[in-house]
Tab-separated table of C-alpha atoms in Angstrom:
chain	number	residue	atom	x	y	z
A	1	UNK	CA	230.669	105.984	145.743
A	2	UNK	CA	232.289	108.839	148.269
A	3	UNK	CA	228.539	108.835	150.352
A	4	UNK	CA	227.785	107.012	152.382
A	5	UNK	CA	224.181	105.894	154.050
A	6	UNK	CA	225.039	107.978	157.227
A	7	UNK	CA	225.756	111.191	155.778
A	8	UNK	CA	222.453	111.617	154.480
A	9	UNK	CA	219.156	113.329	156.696
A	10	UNK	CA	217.327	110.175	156.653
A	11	UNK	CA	220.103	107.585	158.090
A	12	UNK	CA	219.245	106.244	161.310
A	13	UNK	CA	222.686	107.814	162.580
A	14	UNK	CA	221.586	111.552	161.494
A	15	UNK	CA	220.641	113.358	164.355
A	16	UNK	CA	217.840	115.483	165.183
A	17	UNK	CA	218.403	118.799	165.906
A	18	UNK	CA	217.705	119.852	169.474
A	19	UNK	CA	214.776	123.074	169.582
A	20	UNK	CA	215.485	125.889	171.508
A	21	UNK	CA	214.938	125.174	175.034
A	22	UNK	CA	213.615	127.333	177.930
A	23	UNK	CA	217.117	127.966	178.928
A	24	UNK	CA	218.182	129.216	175.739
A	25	UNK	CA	215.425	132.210	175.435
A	26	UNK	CA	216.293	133.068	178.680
A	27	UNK	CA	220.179	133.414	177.375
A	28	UNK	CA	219.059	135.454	174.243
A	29	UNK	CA	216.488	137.669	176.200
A	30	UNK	CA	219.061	138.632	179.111
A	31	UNK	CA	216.429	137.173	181.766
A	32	UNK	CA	215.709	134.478	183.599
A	33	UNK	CA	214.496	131.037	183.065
A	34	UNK	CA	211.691	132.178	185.558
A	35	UNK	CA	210.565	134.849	183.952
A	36	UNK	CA	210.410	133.286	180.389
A	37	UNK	CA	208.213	130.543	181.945
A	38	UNK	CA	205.760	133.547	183.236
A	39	UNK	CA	205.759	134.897	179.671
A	40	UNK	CA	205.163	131.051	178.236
A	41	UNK	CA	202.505	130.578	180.832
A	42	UNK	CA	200.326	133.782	179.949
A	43	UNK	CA	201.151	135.342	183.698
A	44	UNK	CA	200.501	138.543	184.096
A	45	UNK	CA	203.417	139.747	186.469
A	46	UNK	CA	206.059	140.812	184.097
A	47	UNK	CA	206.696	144.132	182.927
A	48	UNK	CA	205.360	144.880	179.052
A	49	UNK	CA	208.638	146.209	178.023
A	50	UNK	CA	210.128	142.315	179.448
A	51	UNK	CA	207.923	140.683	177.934
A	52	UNK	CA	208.021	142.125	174.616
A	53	UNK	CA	211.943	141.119	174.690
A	54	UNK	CA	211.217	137.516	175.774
A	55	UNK	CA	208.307	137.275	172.792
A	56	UNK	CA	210.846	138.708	170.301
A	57	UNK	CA	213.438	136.058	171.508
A	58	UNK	CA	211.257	133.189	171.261
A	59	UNK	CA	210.302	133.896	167.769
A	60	UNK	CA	213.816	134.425	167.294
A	61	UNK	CA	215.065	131.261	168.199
A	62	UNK	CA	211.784	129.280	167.113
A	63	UNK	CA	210.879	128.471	170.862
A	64	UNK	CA	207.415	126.675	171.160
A	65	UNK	CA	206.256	126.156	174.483
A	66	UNK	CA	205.181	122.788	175.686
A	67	UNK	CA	201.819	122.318	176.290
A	68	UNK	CA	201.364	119.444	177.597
A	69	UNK	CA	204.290	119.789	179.999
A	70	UNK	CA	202.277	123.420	180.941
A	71	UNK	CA	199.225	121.640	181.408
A	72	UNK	CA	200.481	119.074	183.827
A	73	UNK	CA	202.359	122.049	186.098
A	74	UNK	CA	199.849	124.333	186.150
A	75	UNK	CA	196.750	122.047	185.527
A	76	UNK	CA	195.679	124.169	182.707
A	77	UNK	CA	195.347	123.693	178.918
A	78	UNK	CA	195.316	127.396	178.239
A	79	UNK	CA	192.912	126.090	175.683
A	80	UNK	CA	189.036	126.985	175.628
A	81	UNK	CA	186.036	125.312	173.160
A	82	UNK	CA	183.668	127.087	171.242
A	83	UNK	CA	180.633	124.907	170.942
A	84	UNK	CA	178.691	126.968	167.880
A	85	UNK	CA	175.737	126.905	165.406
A	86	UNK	CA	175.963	128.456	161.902
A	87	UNK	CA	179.250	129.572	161.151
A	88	UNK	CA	178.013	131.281	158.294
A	89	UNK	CA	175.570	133.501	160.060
A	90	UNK	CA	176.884	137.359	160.777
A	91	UNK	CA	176.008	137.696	164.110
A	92	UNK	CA	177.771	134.451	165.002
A	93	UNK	CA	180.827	135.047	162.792
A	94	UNK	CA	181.460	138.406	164.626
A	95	UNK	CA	181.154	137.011	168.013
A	96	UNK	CA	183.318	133.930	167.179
A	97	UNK	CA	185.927	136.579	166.191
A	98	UNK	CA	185.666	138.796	169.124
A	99	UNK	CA	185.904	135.781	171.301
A	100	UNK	CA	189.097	134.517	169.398
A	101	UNK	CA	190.981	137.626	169.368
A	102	UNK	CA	190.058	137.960	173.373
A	103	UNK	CA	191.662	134.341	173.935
A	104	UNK	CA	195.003	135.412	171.783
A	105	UNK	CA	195.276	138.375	173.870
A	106	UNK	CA	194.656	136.143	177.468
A	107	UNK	CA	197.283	133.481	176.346
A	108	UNK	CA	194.563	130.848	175.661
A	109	UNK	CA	194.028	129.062	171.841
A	110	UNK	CA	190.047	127.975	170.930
A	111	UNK	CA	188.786	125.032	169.246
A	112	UNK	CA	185.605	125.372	167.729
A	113	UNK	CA	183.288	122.673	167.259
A	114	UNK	CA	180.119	123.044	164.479
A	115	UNK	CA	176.981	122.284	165.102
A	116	UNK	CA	175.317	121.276	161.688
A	117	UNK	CA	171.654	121.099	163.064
A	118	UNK	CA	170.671	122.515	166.280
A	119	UNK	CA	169.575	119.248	167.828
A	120	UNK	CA	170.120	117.086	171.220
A	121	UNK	CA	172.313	114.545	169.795
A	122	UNK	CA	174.428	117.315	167.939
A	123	UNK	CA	175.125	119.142	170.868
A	124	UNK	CA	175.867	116.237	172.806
A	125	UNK	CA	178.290	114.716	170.369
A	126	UNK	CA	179.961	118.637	169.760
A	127	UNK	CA	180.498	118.430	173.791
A	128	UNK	CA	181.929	115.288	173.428
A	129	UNK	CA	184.548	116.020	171.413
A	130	UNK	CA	185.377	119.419	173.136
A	131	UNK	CA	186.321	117.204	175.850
A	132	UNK	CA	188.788	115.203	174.114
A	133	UNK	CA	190.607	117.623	173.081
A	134	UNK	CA	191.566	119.073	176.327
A	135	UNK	CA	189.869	122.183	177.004
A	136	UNK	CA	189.430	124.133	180.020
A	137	UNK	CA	186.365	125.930	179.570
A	138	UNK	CA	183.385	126.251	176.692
A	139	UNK	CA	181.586	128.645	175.454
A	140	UNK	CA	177.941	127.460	173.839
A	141	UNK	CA	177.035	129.026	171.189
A	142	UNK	CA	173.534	128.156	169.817
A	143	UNK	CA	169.905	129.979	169.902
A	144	UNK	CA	167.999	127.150	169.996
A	145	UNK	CA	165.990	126.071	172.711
A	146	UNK	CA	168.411	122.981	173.421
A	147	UNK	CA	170.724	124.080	176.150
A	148	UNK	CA	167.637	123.984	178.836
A	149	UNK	CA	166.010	120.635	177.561
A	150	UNK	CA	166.962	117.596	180.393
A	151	UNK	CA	168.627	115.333	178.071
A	152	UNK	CA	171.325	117.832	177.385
A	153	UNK	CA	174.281	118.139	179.768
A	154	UNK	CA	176.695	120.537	179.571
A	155	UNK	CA	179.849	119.136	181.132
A	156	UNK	CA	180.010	118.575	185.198
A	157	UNK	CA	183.187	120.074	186.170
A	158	UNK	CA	183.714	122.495	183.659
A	159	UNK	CA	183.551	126.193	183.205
A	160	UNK	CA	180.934	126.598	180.732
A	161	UNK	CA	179.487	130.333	179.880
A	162	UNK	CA	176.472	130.223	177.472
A	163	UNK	CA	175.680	133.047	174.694
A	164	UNK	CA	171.824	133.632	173.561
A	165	UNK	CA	170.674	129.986	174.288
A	166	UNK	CA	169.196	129.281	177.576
A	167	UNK	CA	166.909	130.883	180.747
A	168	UNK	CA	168.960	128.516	183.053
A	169	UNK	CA	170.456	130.634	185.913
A	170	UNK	CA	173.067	127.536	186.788
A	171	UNK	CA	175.784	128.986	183.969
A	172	UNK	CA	177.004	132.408	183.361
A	173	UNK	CA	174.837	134.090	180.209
A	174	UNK	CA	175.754	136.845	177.749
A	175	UNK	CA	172.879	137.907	175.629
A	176	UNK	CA	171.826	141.007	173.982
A	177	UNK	CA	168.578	143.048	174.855
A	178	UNK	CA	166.510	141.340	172.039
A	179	UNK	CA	163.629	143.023	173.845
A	180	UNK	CA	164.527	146.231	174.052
A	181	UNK	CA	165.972	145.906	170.119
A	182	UNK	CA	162.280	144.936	168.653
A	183	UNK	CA	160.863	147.248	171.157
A	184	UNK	CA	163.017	150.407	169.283
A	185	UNK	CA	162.219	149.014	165.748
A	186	UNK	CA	158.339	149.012	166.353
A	187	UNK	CA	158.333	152.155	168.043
A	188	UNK	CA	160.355	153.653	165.432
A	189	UNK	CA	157.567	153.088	162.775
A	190	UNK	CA	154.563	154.058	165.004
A	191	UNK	CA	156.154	157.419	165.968
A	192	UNK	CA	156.071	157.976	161.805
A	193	UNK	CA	152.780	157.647	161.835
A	194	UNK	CA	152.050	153.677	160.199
A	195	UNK	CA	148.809	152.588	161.728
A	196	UNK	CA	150.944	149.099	162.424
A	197	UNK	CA	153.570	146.994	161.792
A	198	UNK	CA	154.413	143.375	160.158
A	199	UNK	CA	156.983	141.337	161.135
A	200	UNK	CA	158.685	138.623	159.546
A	201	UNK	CA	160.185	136.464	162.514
A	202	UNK	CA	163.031	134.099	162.719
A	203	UNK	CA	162.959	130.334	163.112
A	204	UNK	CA	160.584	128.967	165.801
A	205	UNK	CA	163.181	127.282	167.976
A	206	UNK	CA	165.068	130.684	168.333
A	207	UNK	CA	165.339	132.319	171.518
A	208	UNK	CA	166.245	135.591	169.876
A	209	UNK	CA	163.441	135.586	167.279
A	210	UNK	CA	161.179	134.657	170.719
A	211	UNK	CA	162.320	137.896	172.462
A	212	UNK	CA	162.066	139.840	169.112
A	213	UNK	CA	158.445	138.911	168.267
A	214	UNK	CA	157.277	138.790	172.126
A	215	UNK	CA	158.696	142.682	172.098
A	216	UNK	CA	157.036	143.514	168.604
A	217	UNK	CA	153.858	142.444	169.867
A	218	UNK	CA	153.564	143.924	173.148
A	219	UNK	CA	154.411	147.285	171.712
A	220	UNK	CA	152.180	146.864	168.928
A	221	UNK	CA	149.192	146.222	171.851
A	222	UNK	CA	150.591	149.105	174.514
A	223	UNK	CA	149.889	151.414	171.772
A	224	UNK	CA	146.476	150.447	170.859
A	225	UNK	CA	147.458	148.901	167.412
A	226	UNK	CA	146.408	146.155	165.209
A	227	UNK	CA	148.508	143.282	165.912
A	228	UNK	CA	148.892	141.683	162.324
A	229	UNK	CA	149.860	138.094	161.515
A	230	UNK	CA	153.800	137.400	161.539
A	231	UNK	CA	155.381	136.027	158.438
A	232	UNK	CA	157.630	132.933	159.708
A	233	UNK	CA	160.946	132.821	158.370
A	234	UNK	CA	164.298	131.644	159.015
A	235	UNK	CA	166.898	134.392	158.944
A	236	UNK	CA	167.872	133.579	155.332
A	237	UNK	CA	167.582	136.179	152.517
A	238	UNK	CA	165.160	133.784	150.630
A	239	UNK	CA	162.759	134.009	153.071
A	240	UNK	CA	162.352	137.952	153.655
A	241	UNK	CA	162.248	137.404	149.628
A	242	UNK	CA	159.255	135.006	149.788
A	243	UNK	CA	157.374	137.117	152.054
A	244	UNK	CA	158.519	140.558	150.429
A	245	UNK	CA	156.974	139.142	147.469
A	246	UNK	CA	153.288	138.937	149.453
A	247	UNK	CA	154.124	141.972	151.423
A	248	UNK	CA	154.450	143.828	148.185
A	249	UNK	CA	150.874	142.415	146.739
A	250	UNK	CA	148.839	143.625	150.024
A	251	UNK	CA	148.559	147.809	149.381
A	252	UNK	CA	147.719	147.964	153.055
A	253	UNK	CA	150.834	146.667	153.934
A	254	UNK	CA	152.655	150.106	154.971
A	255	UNK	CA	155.359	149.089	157.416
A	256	UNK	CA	157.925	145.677	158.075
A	257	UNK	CA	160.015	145.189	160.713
A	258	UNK	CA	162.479	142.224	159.429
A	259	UNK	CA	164.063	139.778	162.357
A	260	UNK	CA	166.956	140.587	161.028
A	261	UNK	CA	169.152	142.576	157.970
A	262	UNK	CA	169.216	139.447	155.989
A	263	UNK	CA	165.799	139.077	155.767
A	264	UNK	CA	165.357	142.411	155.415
A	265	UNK	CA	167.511	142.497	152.026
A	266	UNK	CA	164.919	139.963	150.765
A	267	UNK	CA	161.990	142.296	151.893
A	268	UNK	CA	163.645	145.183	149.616
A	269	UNK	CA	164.390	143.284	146.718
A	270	UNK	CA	160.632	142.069	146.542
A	271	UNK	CA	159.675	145.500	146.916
A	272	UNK	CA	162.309	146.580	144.310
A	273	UNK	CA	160.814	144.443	141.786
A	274	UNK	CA	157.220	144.675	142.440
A	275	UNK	CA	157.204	148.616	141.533
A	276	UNK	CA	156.742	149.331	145.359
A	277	UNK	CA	159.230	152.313	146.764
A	278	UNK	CA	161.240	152.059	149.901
A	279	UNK	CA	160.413	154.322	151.681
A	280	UNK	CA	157.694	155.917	150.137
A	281	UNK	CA	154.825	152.988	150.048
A	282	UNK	CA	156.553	151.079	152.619
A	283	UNK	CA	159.006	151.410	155.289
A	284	UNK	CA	161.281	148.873	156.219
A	285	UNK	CA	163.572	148.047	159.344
A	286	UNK	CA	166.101	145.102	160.062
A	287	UNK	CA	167.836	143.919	163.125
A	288	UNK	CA	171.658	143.170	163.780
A	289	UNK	CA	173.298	146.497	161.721
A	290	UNK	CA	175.527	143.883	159.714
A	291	UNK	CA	178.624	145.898	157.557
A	292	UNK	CA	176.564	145.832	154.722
A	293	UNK	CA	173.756	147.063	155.945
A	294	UNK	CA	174.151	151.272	154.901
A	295	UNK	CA	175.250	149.669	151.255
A	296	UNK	CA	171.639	148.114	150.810
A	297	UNK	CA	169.350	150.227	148.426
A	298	UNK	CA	167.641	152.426	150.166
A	299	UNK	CA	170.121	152.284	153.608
A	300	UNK	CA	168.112	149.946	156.211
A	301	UNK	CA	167.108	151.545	159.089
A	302	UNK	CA	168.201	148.891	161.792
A	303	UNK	CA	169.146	148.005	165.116
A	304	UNK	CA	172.524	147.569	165.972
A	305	UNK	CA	173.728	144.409	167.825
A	306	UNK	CA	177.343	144.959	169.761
A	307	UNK	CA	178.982	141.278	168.604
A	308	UNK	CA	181.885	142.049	169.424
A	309	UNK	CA	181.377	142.979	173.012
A	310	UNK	CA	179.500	140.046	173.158
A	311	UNK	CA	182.415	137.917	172.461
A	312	UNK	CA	184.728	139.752	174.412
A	313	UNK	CA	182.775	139.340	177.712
A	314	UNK	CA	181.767	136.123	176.874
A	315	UNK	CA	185.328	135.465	176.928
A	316	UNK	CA	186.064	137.517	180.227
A	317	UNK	CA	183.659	135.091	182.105
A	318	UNK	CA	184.782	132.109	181.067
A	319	UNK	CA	188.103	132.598	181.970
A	320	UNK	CA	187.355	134.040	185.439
A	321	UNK	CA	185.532	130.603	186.178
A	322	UNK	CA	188.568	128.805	184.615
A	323	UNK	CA	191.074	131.019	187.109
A	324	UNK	CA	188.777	130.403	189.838
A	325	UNK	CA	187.459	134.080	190.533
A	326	UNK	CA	183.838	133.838	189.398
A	327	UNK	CA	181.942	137.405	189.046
A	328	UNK	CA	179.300	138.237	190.895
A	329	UNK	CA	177.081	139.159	187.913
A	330	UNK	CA	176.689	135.830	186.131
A	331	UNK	CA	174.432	137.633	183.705
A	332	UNK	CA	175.322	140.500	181.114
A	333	UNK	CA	172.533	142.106	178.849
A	334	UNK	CA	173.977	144.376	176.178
A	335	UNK	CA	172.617	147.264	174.987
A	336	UNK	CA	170.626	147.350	171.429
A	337	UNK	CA	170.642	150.941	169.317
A	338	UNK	CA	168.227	151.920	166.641
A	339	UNK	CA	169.974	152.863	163.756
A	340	UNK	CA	168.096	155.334	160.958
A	341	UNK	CA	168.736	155.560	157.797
A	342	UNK	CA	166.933	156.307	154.555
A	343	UNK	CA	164.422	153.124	154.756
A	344	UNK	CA	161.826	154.506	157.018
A	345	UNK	CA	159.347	157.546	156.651
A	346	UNK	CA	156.204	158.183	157.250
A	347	UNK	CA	153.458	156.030	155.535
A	348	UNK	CA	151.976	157.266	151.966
A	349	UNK	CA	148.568	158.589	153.156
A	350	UNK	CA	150.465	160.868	155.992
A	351	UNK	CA	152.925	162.316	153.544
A	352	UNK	CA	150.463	162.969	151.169
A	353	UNK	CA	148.137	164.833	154.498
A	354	UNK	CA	151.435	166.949	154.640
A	355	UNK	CA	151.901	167.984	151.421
A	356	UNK	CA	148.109	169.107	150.952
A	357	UNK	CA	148.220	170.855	154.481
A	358	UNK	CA	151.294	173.197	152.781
């Protein structure tokens, strides 16, 4: 045999290829070792045009920055948690993506930890792994009414925003006006001339479906109209199916205002197959504006939810607590819009007063 054992990868002799050090991006990029460690590091003072050289260099050259080295110079994991219930839910899936995109563009990675059920001992145990894995911030995630019960405690120490989950004033909150949202959808219906409207809720531990229902009903009273029972549901499709199928037996049953476009698809398949016309027996309205929403048969008339921003300023205050320049405002509300489309009119009894006054 002309091999031998040391010629091959796997010899104890072979030797491992050095990776690209800091030193050698610098070389290739024409700067200094300096200012590839600002680029590495996510700093802000270096010129785009630098930057963009010393990027294109280290993917070049296949440079990976060390983490943990970074970490223990600059205290920093450049690394934030994402404590979250329901993945699968729209609402959430948009804001995790905002909030992921934001943390590329800052220089920071996520981990995101599920939630399966929205319960003490879940969150607890999702915190406790966040903080194994060496983050320096977390953003919760979860509706529920968990985040303000005693025996849960978010993480001493640690910059922690919260989205949609608590009233406690101790943690920076980004929520949307879930008020003002049911307040639009309601309206919307009265000012076409329904004598009331039904509402099929969302789940009972739900701050959001809270908000939405509180809103419905005070409207509903401030302009002198029955308050009808709510449907409970759950957000799920099946649900605005089960009670679209009731909704669609009761003839007096003119207008629903869904918690949200999910349940509202149920609602209008009900309707669909029970022989009752959208919008012409009975109006219909969801809440969130999802993508598919204008592709539903009729359109749904909705109210639009901005998950993105959400995300994004989520994001923004988290990482000024991390950097050590807290905002002032340690609260951000955004702003709901009522979307129409061809789901609403005016209730059966007023068109057909129309039609006989022409």
């Amino acid at each position: 045999m002309t091999d031998s054992l040391a010629d091959t990868p796997s010899a104890p002799s072979a030797k491992r290829k050095r990776g690209p050090s800091l030193g050698d991006v610098a070389l290739h990029a024409g700067v200094s070792t300096q200012t590839v460690s600002r680029v590495a590091n996510g700093l802000t003072n270096v010129e785009e045009s630098t930057k963009q050289r010393v990027l294109a260099s280290m993917q070049v050259l296949g440079y990976r920055p060390n983490r943990a080295a970074r970490a223990l110079r600059s205290g920093q994991f450049r690394n934030i948690g994402v404590v979250m219930f329901t993945l699968s839910s729209y609402g959430n899936m948009r804001t995790l993506d905002a909030i992921a995109v934001s943390a590329a563009t800052a220089g920071y990675s996520i981990t995101v930890v599920p939630v399966e059920r929205p319960t003490q001992q879940d969150v607890s145990v999702a915190l406790g792994r966040l903080l194994e894995q060496a983050v320096d911030g977390i953003i919760v995630v979860i509706e529920a009414h968990i985040v303000d019960r005693s025996d849960v405690e978010l993480p001493p120490g640690l910059s922690v925003v919260v989205v949609d989950s608590t009233e406690r004033s101790d943690y920076p909150q980004v929520d949307t006006d879930q008020a003002e949202g049911a307040r639009q959808a309601t309206q919307h219906l009265l000012e076409l001339g329904h004598r009331t409207v039904w509402h099929i809720s969302g789940p009972a531990d739900s701050y959001s479906a809270a908000r939405r229902e509180a809103s419905w009903r005070r409207t509903l009273e401030e302009a002198g109209a029955p308050v009808p029972e709510v449907f409970p549901g759950d957000w799920s499709t099946a649900a605005g199916y089960r009670h679209g199928q009731e909704i669609a037996s009761r003839p007096e049953i003119t207008a629903v205002f869904a918690g949200n476009d999910q349940m509202a698809l149920g609602v209008l398949r009900a309707l669909h197959e029970a022989g009752r016309r959208v919008p012409e027996d009975v109006s219909v309205v969801g809440f969130d504006d999802m993508a598919e929403s204008d592709s539903f048969w009729p359109p749904l008339t909705t109210i639009h939810q901005q998950f993105e921003a959400i995300g994004r300023r989520a994001l923004e205050l988290l990482i000024a607590e991390i950097e050590g320049r807290p905002e002032p405002v340690r609260s951000s509300v955004m702003d709901t819009r009522l979307v129409v489309r061809a789901s609403t009119a005016p209730p059966p009894d007023a068109a057909g007063a129309a039609a006989r006054v022409e």
